[in-house]
mmCIF file of C-alpha atoms in Angstrom:
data_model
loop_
_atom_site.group_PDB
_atom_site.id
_atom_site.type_symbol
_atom_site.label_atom_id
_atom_site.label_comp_id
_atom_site.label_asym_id
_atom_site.label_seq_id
_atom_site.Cartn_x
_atom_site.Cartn_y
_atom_site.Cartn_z
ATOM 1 C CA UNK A 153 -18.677 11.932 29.217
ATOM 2 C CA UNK A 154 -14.647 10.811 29.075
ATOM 3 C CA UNK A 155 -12.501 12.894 30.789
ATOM 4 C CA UNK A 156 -11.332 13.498 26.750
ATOM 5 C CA UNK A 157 -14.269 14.840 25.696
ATOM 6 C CA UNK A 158 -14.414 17.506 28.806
ATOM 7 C CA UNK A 159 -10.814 18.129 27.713
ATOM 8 C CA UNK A 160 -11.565 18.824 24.376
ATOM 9 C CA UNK A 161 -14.034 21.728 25.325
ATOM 10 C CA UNK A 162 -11.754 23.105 27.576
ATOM 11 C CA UNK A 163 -9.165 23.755 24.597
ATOM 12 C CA UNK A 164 -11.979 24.946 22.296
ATOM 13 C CA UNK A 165 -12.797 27.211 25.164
ATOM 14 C CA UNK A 166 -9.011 28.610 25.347
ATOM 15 C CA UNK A 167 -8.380 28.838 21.854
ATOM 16 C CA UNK A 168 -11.601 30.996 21.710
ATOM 17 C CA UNK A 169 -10.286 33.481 24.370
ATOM 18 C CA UNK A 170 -7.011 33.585 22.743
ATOM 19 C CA UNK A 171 -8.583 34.083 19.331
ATOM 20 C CA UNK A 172 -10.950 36.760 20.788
ATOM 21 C CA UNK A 173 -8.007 38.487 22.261
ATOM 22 C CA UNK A 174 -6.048 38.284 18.743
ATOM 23 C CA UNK A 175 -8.727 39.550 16.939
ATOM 24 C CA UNK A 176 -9.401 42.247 19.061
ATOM 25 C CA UNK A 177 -5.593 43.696 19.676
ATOM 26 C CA UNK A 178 -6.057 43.352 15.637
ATOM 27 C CA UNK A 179 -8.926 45.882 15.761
ATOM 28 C CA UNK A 180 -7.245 48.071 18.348
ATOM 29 C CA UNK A 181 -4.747 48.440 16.305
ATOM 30 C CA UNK A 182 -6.470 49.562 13.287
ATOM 31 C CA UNK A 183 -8.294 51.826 15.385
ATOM 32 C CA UNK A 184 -5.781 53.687 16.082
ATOM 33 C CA UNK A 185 -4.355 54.351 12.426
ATOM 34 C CA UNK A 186 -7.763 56.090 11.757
ATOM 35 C CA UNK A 187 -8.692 54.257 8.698
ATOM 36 C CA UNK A 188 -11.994 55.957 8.329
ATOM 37 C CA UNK A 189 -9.675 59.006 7.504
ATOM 38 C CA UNK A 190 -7.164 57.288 5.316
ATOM 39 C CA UNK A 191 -9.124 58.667 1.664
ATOM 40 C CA UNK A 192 -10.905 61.770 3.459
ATOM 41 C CA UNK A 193 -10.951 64.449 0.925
ATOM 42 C CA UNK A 194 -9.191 66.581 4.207
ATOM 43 C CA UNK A 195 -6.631 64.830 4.829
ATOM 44 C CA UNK A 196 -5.480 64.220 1.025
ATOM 45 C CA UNK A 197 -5.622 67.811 0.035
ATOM 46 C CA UNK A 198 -2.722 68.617 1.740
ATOM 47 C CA UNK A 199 1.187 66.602 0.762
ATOM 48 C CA UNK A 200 0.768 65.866 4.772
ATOM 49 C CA UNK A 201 -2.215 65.083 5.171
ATOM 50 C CA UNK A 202 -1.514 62.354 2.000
ATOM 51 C CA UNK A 203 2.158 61.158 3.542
ATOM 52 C CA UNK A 204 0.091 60.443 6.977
ATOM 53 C CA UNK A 205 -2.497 58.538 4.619
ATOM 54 C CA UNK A 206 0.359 56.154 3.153
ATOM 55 C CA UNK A 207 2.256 56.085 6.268
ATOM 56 C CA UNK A 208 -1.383 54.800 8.341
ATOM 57 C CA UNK A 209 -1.317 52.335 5.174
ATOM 58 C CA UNK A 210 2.029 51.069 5.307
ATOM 59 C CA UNK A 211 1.234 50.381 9.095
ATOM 60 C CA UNK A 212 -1.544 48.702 8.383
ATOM 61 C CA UNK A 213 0.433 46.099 6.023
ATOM 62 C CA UNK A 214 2.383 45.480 9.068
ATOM 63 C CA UNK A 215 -0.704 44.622 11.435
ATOM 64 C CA UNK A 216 -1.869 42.490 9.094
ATOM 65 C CA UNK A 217 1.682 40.679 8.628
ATOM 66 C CA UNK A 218 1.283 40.664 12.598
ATOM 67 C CA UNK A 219 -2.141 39.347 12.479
ATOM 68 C CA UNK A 220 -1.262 36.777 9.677
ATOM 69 C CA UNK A 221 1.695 35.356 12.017
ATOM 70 C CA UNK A 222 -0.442 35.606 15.479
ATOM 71 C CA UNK A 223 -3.017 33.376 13.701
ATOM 72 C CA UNK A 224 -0.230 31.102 12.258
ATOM 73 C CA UNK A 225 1.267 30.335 15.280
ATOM 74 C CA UNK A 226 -2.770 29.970 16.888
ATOM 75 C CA UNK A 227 -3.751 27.052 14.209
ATOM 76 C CA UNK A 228 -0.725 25.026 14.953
ATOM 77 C CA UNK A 229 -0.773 25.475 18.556
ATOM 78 C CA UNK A 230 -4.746 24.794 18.431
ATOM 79 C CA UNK A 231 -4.721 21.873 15.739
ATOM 80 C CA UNK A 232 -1.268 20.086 18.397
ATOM 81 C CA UNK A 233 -3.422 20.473 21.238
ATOM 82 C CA UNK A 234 -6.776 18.971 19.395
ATOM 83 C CA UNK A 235 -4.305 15.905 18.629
ATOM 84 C CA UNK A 236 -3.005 14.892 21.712
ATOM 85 C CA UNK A 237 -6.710 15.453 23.167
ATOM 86 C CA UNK A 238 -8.105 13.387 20.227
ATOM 87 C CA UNK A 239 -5.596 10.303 20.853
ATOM 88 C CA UNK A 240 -6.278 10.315 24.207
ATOM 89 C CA UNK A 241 -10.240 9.423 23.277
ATOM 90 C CA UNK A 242 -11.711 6.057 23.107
ATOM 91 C CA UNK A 243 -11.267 4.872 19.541
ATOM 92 C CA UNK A 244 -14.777 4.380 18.649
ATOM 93 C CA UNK A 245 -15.141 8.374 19.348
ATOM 94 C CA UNK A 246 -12.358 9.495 17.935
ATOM 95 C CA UNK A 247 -13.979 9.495 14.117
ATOM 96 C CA UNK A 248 -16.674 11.686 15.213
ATOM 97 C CA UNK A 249 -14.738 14.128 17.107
ATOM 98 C CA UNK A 250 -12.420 14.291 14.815
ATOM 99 C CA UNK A 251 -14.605 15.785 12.112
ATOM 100 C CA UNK A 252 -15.874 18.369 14.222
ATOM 101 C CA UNK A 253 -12.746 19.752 15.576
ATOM 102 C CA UNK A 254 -10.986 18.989 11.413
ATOM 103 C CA UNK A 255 -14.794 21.112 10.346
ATOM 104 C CA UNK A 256 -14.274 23.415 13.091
ATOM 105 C CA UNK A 257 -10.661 24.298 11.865
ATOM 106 C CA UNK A 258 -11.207 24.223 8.380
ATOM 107 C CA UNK A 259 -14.243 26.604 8.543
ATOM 108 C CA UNK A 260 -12.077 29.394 10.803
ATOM 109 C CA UNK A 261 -9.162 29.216 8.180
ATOM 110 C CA UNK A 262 -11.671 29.808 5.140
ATOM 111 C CA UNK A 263 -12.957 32.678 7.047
ATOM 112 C CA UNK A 264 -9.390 33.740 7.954
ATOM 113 C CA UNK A 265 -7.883 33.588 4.110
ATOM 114 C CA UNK A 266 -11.333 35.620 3.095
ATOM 115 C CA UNK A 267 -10.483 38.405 5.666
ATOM 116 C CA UNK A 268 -6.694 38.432 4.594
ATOM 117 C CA UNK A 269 -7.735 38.536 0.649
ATOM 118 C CA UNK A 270 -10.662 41.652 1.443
ATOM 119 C CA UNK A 271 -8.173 43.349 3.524
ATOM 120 C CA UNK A 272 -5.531 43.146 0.597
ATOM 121 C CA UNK A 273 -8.139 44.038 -1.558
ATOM 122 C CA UNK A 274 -9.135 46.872 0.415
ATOM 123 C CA UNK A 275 -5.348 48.051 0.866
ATOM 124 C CA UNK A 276 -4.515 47.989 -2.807
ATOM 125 C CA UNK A 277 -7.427 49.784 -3.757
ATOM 126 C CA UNK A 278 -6.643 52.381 -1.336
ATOM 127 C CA UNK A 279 -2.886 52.681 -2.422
ATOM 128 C CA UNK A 280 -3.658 52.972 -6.199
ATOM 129 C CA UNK A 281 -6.258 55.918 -5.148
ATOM 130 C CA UNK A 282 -4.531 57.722 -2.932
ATOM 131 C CA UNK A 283 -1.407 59.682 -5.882
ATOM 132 C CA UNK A 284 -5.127 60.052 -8.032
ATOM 133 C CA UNK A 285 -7.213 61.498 -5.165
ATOM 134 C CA UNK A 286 -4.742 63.830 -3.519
ATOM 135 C CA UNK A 287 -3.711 65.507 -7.076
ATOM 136 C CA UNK A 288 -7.901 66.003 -7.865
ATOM 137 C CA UNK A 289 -8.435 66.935 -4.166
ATOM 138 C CA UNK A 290 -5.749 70.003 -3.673
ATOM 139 C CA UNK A 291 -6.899 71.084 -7.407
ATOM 140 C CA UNK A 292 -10.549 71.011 -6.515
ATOM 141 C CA UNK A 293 -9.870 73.397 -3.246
ATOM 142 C CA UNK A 294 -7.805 76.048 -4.817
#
């Protein structure tokens, strides 16, 4: 194996940590703003209860801003790294290496822009229910 190749684990193997570690401060975080809780009938009976619900939303547009950026700066930091590892292979491996790593990248970005677009999905949805659902909630409980 050229030194290259052993090289070119090594930053798949750091990237992986530091994309493991990303994804999971990501989850952390929306932990903690209690989604499960964001369209509970309890919480959106009361004008509190709904403010917390739009405030744990709002946050959540700014983790995934955060996320979004964090996984900006990863790909270009990942794909420089991949280069100068790549160049530094013999040229009749470089081709083959090449696609992997290029397949590699391309499939984590397609899975990436899916997440972002459910998420949105899933936040825009929750935005347009939440004046609906805490005006039929309160009215259903007095």
């Amino acid at each position: 194996m050229h030194p290259a190749e052993a090289e070119l684990v090594n930053v798949a193997r750091r990237f992986a940590a530091v994309g493991a570690q990303v994804a999971q401060t990501f989850e952390q975080g929306q932990r903690q703003l209690r989604l499960d809780l964001l369209l509970s009938q309890e919480r959106l009976c009361t004008a509190e209860g709904a403010q917390t619900s739009l405030a744990a939303l709002e946050q959540l547009r700014h983790l995934v801003a955060a996320h979004k950026q964090a996984f900006s700066k990863f790909v270009t930091e990942s794909s420089a790294q991949f280069a100068a590892v790549l160049a530094q292979l013999p040229p009749e491996l470089q081709p083959e290496k090449q696609a992997a790593v290029t397949a590699s990248l391309n499939r984590q970005l397609q899975a990436q822009a899916e997440f972002y677009r459910a998420r949105e999905q899933w936040m825009e949805a929750a935005e347009a229910i939440l004046p609906i659902d805490r005006l039929t909630s309160c009215i259903v409980h007095l």
